[in-house]
XYZ file of C-alpha atoms in Angstrom:
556
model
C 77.620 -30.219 15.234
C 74.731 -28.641 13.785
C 72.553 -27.348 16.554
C 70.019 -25.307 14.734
C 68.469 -24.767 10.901
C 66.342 -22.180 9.398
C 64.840 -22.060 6.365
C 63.276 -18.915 4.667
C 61.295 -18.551 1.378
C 62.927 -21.979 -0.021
C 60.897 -23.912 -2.287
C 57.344 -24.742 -0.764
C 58.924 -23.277 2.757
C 57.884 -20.319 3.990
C 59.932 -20.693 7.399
C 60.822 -23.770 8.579
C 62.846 -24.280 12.533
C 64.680 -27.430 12.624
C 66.588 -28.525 16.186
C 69.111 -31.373 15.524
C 71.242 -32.892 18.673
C 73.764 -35.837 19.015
C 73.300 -38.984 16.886
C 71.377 -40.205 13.938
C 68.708 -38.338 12.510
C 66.507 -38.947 9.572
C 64.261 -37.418 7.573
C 61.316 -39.343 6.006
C 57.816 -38.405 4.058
C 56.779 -39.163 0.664
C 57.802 -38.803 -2.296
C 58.289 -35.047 -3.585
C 56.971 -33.731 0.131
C 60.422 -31.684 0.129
C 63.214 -34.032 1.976
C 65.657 -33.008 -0.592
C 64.967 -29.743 -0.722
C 65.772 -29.640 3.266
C 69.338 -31.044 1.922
C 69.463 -28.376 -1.089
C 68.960 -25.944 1.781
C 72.047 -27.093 3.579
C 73.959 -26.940 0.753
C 73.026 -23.519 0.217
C 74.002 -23.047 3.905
C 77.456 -24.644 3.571
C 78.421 -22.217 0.728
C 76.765 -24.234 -2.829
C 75.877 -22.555 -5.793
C 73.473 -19.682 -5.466
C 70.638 -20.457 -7.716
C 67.667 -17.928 -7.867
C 65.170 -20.664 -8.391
C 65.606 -21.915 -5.128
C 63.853 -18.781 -3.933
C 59.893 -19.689 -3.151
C 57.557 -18.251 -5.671
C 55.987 -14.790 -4.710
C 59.208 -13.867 -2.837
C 62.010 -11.201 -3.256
C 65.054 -13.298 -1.326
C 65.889 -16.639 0.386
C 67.451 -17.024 3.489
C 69.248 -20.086 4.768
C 70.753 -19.924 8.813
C 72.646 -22.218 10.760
C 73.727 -22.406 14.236
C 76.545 -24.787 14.797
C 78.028 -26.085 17.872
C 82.308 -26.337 17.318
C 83.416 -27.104 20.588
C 84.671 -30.494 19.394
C 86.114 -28.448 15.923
C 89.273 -26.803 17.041
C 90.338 -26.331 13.186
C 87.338 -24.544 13.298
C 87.761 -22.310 16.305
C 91.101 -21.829 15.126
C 90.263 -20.921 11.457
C 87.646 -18.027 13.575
C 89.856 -16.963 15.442
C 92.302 -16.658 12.774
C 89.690 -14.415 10.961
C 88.429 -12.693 14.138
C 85.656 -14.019 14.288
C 85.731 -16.181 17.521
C 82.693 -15.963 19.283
C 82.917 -19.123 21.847
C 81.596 -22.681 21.094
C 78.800 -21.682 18.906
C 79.246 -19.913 15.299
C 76.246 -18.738 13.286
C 75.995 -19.248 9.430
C 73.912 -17.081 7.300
C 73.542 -17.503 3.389
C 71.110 -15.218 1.509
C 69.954 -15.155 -1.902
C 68.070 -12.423 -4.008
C 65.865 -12.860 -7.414
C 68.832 -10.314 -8.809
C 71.099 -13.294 -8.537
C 73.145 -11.495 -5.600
C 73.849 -13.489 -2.986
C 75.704 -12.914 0.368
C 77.745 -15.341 3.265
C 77.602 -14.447 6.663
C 79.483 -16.025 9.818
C 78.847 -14.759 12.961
C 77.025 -11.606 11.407
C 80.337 -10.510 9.404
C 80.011 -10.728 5.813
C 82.522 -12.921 4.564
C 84.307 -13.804 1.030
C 82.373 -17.280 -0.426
C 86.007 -18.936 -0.596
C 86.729 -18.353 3.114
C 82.910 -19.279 3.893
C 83.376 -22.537 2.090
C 87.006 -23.134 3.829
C 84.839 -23.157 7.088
C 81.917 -24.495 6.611
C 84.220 -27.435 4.714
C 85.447 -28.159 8.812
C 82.169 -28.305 9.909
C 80.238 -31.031 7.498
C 80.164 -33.230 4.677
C 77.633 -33.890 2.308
C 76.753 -37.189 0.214
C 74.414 -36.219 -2.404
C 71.989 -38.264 -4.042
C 73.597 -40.805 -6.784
C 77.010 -39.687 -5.444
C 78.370 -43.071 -5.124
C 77.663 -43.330 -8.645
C 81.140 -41.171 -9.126
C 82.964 -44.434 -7.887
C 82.232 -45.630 -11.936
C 84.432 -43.141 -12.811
C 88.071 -44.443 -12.075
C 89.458 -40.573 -13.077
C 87.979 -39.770 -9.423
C 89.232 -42.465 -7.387
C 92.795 -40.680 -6.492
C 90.880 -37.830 -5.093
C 88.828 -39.995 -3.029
C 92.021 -41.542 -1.435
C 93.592 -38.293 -1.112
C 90.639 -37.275 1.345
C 91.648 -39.563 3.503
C 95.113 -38.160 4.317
C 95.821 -35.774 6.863
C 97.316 -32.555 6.604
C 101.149 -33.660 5.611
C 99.380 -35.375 3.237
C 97.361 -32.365 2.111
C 100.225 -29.936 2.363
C 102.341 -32.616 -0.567
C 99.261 -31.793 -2.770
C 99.651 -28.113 -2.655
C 103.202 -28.274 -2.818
C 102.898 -30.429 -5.973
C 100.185 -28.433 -7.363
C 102.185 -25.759 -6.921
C 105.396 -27.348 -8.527
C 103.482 -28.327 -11.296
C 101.984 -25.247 -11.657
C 105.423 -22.956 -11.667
C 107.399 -25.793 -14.276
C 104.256 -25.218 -16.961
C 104.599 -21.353 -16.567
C 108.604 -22.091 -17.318
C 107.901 -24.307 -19.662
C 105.335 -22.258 -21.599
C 108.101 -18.939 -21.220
C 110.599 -21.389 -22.634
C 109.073 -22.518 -25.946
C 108.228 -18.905 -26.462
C 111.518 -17.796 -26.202
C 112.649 -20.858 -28.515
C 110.097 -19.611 -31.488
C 111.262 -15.959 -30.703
C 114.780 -16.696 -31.204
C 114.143 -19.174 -34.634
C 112.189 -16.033 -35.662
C 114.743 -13.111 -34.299
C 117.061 -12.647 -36.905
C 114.137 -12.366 -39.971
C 112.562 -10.261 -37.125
C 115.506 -8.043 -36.223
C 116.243 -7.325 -39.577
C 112.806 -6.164 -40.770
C 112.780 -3.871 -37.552
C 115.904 -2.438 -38.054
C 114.957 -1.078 -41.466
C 111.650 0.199 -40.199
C 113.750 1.529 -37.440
C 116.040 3.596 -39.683
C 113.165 4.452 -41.503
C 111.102 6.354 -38.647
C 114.737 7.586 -37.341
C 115.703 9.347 -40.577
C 112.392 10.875 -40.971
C 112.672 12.706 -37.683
C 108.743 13.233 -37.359
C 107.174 15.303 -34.549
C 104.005 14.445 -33.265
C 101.101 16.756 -34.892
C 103.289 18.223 -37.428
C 101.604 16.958 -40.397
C 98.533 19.343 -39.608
C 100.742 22.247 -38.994
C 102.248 21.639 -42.527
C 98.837 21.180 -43.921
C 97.729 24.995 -42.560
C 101.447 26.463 -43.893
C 100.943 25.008 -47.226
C 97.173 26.222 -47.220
C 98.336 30.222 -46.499
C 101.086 29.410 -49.487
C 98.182 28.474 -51.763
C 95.998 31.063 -50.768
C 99.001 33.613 -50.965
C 97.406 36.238 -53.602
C 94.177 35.983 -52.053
C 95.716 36.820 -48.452
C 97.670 39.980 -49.569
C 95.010 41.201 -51.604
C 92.763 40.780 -48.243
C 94.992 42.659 -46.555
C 95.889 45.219 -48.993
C 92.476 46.730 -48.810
C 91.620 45.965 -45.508
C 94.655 48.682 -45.025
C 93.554 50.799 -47.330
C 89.979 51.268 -45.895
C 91.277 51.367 -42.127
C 94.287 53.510 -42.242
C 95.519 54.824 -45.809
C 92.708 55.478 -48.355
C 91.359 59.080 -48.589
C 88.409 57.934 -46.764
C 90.119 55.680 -44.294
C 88.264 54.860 -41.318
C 91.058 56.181 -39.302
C 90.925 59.238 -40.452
C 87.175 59.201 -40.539
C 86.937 58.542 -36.718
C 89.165 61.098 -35.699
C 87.471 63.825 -37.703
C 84.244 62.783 -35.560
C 85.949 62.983 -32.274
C 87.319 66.319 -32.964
C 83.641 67.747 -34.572
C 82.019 66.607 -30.956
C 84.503 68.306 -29.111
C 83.084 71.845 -28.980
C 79.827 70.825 -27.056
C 81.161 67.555 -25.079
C 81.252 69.763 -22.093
C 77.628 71.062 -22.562
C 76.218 67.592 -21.790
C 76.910 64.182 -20.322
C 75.686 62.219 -23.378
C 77.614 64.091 -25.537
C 80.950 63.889 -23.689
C 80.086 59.844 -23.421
C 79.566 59.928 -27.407
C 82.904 61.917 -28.082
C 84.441 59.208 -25.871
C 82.825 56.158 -27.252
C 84.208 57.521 -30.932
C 87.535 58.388 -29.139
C 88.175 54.691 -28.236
C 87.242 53.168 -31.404
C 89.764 55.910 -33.074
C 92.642 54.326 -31.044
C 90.905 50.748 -31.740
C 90.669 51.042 -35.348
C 94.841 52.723 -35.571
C 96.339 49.998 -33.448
C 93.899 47.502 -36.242
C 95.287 49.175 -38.756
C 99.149 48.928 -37.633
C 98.513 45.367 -37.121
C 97.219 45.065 -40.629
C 100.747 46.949 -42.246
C 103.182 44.446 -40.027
C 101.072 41.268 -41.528
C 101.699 42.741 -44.891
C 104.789 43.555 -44.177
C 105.686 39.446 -42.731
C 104.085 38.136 -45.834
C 106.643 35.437 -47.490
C 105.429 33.127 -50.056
C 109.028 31.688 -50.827
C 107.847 28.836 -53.503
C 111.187 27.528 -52.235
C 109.497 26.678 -48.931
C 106.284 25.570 -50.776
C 108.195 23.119 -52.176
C 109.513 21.893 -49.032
C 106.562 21.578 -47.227
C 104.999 19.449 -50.191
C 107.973 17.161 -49.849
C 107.398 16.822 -46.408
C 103.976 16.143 -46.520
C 104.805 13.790 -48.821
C 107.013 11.158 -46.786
C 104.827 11.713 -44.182
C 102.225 10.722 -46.230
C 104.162 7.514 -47.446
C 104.880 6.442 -44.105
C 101.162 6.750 -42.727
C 99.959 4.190 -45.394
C 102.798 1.806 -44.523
C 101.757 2.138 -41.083
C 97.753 1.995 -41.856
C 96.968 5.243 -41.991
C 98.987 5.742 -38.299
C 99.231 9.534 -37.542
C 102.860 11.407 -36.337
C 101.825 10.584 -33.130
C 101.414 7.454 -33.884
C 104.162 6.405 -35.327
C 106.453 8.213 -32.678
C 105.351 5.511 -30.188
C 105.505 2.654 -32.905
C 109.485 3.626 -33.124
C 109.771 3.822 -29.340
C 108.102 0.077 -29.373
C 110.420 -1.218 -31.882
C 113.259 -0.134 -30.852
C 112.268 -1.649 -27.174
C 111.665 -4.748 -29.053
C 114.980 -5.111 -30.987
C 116.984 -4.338 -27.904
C 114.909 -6.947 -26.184
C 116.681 -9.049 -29.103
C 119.938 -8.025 -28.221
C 119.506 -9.676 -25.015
C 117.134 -12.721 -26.482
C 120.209 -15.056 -25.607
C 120.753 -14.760 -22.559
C 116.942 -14.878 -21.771
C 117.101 -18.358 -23.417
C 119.360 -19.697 -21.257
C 118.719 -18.283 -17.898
C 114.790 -19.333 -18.638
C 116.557 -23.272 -20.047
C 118.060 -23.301 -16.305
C 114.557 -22.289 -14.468
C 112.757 -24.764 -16.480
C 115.115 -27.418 -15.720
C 114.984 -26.571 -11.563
C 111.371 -26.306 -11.728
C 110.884 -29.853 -13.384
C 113.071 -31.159 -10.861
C 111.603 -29.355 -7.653
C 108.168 -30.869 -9.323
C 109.882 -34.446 -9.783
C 110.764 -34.003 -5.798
C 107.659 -32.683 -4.841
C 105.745 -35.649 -6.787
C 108.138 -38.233 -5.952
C 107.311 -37.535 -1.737
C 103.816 -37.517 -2.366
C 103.580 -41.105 -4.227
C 105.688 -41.987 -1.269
C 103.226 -40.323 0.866
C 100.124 -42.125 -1.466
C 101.753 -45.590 -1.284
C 101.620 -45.535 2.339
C 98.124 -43.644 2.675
C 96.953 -46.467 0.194
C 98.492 -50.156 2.179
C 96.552 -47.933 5.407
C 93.466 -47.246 3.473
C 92.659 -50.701 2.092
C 92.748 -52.035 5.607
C 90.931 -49.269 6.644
C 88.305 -49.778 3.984
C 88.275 -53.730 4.835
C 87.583 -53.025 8.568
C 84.818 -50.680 7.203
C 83.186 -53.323 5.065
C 82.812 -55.998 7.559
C 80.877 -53.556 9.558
C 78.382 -53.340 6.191
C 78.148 -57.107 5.959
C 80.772 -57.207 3.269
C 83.095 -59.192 5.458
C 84.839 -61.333 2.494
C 85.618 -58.309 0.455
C 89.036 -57.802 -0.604
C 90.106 -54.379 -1.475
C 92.679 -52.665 -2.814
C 93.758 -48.755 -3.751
C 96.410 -49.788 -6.946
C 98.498 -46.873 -7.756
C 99.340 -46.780 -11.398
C 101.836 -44.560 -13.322
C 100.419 -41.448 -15.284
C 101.739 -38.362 -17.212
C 102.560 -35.217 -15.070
C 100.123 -33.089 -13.745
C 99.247 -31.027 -11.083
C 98.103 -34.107 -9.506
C 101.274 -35.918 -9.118
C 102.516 -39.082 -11.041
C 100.267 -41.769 -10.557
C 96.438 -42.480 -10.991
C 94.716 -44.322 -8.644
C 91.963 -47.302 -8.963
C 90.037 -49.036 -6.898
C 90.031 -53.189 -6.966
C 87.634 -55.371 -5.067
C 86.981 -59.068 -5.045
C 83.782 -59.615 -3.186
C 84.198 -63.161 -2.512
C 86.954 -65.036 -1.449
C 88.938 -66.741 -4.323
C 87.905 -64.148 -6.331
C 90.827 -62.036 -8.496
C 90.372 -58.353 -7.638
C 88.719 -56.833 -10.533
C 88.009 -53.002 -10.915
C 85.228 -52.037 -8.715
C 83.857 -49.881 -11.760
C 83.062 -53.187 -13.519
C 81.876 -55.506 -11.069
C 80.298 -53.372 -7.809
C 76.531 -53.821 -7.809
C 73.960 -50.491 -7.173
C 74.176 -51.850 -3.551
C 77.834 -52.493 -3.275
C 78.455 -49.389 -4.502
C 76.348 -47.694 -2.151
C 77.858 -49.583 1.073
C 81.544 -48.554 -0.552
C 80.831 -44.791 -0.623
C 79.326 -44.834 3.305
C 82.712 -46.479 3.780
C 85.119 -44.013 2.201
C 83.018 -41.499 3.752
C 83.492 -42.902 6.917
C 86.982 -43.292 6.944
C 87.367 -39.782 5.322
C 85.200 -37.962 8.119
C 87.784 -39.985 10.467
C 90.502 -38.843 9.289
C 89.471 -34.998 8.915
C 87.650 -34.689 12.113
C 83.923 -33.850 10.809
C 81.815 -33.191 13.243
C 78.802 -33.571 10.746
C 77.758 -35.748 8.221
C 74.785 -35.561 5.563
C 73.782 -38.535 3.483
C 71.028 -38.310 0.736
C 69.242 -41.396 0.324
C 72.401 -43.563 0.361
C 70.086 -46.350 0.229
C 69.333 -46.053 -3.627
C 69.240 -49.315 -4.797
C 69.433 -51.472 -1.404
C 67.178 -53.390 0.523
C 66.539 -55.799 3.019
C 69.833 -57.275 4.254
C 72.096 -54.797 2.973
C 69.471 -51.383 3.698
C 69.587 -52.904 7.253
C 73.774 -53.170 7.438
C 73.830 -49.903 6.093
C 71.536 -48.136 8.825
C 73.837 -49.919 11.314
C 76.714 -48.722 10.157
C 75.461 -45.006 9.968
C 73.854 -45.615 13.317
C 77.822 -46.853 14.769
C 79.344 -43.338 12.932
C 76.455 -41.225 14.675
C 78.117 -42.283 18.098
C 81.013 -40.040 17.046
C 79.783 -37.613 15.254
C 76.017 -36.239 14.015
C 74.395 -37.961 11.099
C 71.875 -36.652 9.385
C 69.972 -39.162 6.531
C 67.042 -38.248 3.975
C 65.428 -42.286 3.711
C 62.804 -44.276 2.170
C 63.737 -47.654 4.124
C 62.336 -48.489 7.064
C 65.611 -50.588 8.396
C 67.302 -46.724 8.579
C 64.411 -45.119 9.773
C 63.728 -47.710 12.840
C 67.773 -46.823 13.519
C 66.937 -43.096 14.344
C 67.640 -41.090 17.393
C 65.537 -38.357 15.929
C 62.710 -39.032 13.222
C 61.465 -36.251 11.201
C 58.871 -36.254 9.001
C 58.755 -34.269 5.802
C 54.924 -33.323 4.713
C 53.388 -31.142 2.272
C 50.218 -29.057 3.127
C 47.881 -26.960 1.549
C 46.232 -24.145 3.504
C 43.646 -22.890 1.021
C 45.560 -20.846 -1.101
C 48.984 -22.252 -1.278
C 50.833 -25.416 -1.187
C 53.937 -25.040 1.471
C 56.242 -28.247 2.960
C 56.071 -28.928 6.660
C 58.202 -31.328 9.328
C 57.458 -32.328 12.504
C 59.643 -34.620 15.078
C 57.910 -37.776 15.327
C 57.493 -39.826 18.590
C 55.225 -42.641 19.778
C 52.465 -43.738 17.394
C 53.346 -41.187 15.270
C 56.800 -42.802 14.699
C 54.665 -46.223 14.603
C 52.551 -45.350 11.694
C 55.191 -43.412 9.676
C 57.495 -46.849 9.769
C 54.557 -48.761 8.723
C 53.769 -46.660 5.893
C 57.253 -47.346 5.119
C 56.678 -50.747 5.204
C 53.940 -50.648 2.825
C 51.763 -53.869 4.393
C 48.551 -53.818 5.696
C 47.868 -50.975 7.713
C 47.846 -53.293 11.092
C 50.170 -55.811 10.390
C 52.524 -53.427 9.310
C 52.221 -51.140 12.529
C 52.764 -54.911 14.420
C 56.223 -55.328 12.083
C 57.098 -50.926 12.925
C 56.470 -51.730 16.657
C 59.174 -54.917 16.769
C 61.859 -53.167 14.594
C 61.150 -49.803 16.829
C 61.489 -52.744 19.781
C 64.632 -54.117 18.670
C 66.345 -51.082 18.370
C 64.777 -49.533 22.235
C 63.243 -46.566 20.323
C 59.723 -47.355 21.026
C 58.576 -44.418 23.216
């Protein structure tokens, strides 16, 4: 049970403190004062979409908390506890939202994933938007709708099917894969094999085409390279004036006066190294003369290399050594993959024929499991009816055969004959805005029976009613509030008189800004808010609020 709700930067709300107990509340106020928006806030609360325009104008973030009351929601407790989160009978929500579009979900101060968030706050209240019975028209939704009324064998036969489904599509889809691959393997295998031979015979080593580039640029440049290197001997080690020769001549002129002075002896030195520097040069300058090779015998053989390397980079788009090392290593993983393509087939044939039976099992229990939910929810949904007013109403869950799906094997639609000796007739052709209205409150109500939620949240269910039917409708939320907490956004007095607690939804304006206020009404208050309601004169009508508050023992 909700205990406690507040609202932060929503909308027109600044802050807004909202106490809720036992029974029915509603929530009144004109039109566009902010009743929905109190809703919208909830949703937020429960783990809805996020959306940054919910945030109040001039501020950064939005915060939504509530303070629920679980003692009498042990999956609840037990899904805390679970997460270690147990914190007695009370758990605190917290949802935040920024401008950034961040978002967060809090229970109990722990920040928590938004799937888990949703799993619990899906224990602790349900939510009937506005125009939501209008999903009845669509017949595609009516299986889900008797689905929520099963209990948790029930539940458990839709994951397992879902499941089963889910695990014979993936063998399926492996299956025809393998089927193309196989129609396909022998054009395939042979192409690869050639390419495979191919790479094979051409032995290539990763980066070699650049070191044949730079061998076959030093045998071009062979002439140039000895001459280089020719004189470049000459001048360091054999010419007449080689620098060699030059530098030790130096040395040996500083030698008489290197001992006369410190500079000196550091000069004779500094020429005595580069002597030594300038021989060991020069050696190294006679061995790469003497290595020189320019075999056009080699030439020849690096051009030819070059060549099929050349021939085999275009055939593979311009793919480098590298390159087409790996693209041999993939091939050749792909044509033994080939080799074993057979036996794949039929191990996979044999998986996909298990999984379509383990789904035919798993489906065929949970039509069984559907048939029966159905024959209970029909007299379920009868019992519900009469309660509305609809006492002659036949109805009737028909289960109809459909193509596989994660779903199961069967579609579902939903039959009523509102008079008696009437033929049932789809409810999406016949149901009036009212009837439809009055259905939804009942599958809601026999859903929140079944699941054990404590809460309940219905926005202006009474589109389209009045009168006889508004009043039915208030009853019948006012008989569900004895079991659990109802909480109703209303324009119809017949609800509103019904109310344990009677809020009214305002807007204000404080001199610079427009902002939404409520307030618990009581007394006269109550009075005048029901006869606005009413829409009569201003005293007649708070005459008429005053006998409905009567009749109900709410007048203060």
């Amino acid at each position: 049970m909700l205990l406690s709700l507040r609202i932060e930067n929503i909308a027109l709300m600044d802050e807004l403190d909202i106490q809720f107990q036992k029974g029915l509340h509603v929530l009144t106020g004109e039109t566009g004062a902010g009743k929905s928006i109190i809703v919208d806030a909830v949703v937020l609360l429960l783990g809805g979409k996020a959306q940054k325009e919910l945030i109040r104008t001039g501020a950064q973030k939005a915060r939504v908390e509530g303070v629920f009351d679980i003692s009498d929601c042990p999956a609840a407790g037990a899904f805390l506890r679970e997460q270690e989160l147990d914190d007695g009978d009370e758990v605190i929500l917290a949802r935040e939202i920024t401008l950034q579009g961040r978002s967060s979900c809090r229970v109990n101060g722990t920040l928590l994933p938004a799937a888990q968030y949703q799993q619990l706050t899906g224990l602790l209240m349900d939510i009937h938007g506005q125009h939501a019975h209008q999903s009845l028209m669509d017949e595609k939704k009516h299986l889900a709708f008797l689905d929520a009324t099963g209990d948790a064998k029930h539940e458990k036969l839709l994951q397992n099917t879902k499941e089963a489904f889910t695990l014979w599509q993936e063998k399926k889809k492996l299956l025809q894969q393998l089927k193309r691959q196989t129609a396909d393997a022998q054009e395939r295998m042979e192409l690869l094999q050639i390419r495979v031979n191919e790479l094979r015979e051409a032995n290539l080593i990763p980066g070699e085409e650049d070191a044949l580039t730079k061998e076959r640029d030093i045998f071009k440049n062979g002439e140039k390279i000895e001459n280089s290197l020719r004189d470049a001997f000459e001048y360091l080690y054999d010419g007449s004036s080689a620098a060699v020769e030059s530098l030790r001549r130096a040395v040996a002129a500083l030698a008489p006066i290197s001992n006369l002075d410190e500079e000196y002896s550091a000069l004779q030195a500094r020429l005595d190294g580069l002597y030594y520097e300038a021989e060991d040069a020069g050696l190294t300058v006679r061995k790469m003369i003497s290595a020189l090779d320019f075999d056009p015998d080699r030439l020849e053989e690096i051009r030819e290399r070059l060549d099929v390397i050349r021939r085999l980079s275009r055939k593979y788009a311009g793919a480098s050594t590298a390159d087409m090392v790996e693209k041999l290593g993939e091939m050749e993983a792909e044509l033994s993959g080939f080799e074993t393509l057979d036996d794949r087939l039929v191990k996979t044939e044999k998986e996909e024929k298990q999984a379509a039976n383990d789904y035919q099992q798993a489906a065929a229990l949970l039509t069984a499991s559907r048939k029966k939910l159905a024959l209970a929810f029909e007299k379920e949904m009868e019992v519900q009816l009469k309660d509305l007013n609809m006492g002659g109403t036949r109805f009737q869950a028909r289960l109809q055969p459909a193509p596989a799906s994660q779903h199961g094997l069967e579609s579902a639609c939903f039959l009523i004959a509102p008079n008696r000796g009437e033929e049932m007739q789809p409810l999406s052709r016949i149901a009036s805005g009212g009837e439809l209205s009055r259905l939804m409150l009942a599958i809601k109500s026999v859903a929140a029976k079944r699941e054990g939620i404590p809460s309940m949240i219905f926005d202006e269910i009474d589109t389209g009613i009045s009168g006889k039917a508004a009043q039915v409708v208030g009853e019948k939320m006012k008989m569900i509030s004895r079991d659990r907490q109802v909480l109703c956004v209303t324009h119809l007095q017949q609800i509103a008189a019904l109310a344990d607690c009677h809020y009214l939804v305002e807007k204000a304006f404080d001199g610079s800004r427009t902002h939404t206020k409520l307030s618990v009404l009581e007394g006269e208050k109550r009075v005048s808010e029901i006869a606005r309601m009413l829409g009569g004169e201003e005293e007649s009508a708070k005459v008429h609020a005053r006998e409905m508050l009567k009749e109900e023992g709410k007048q203060s």
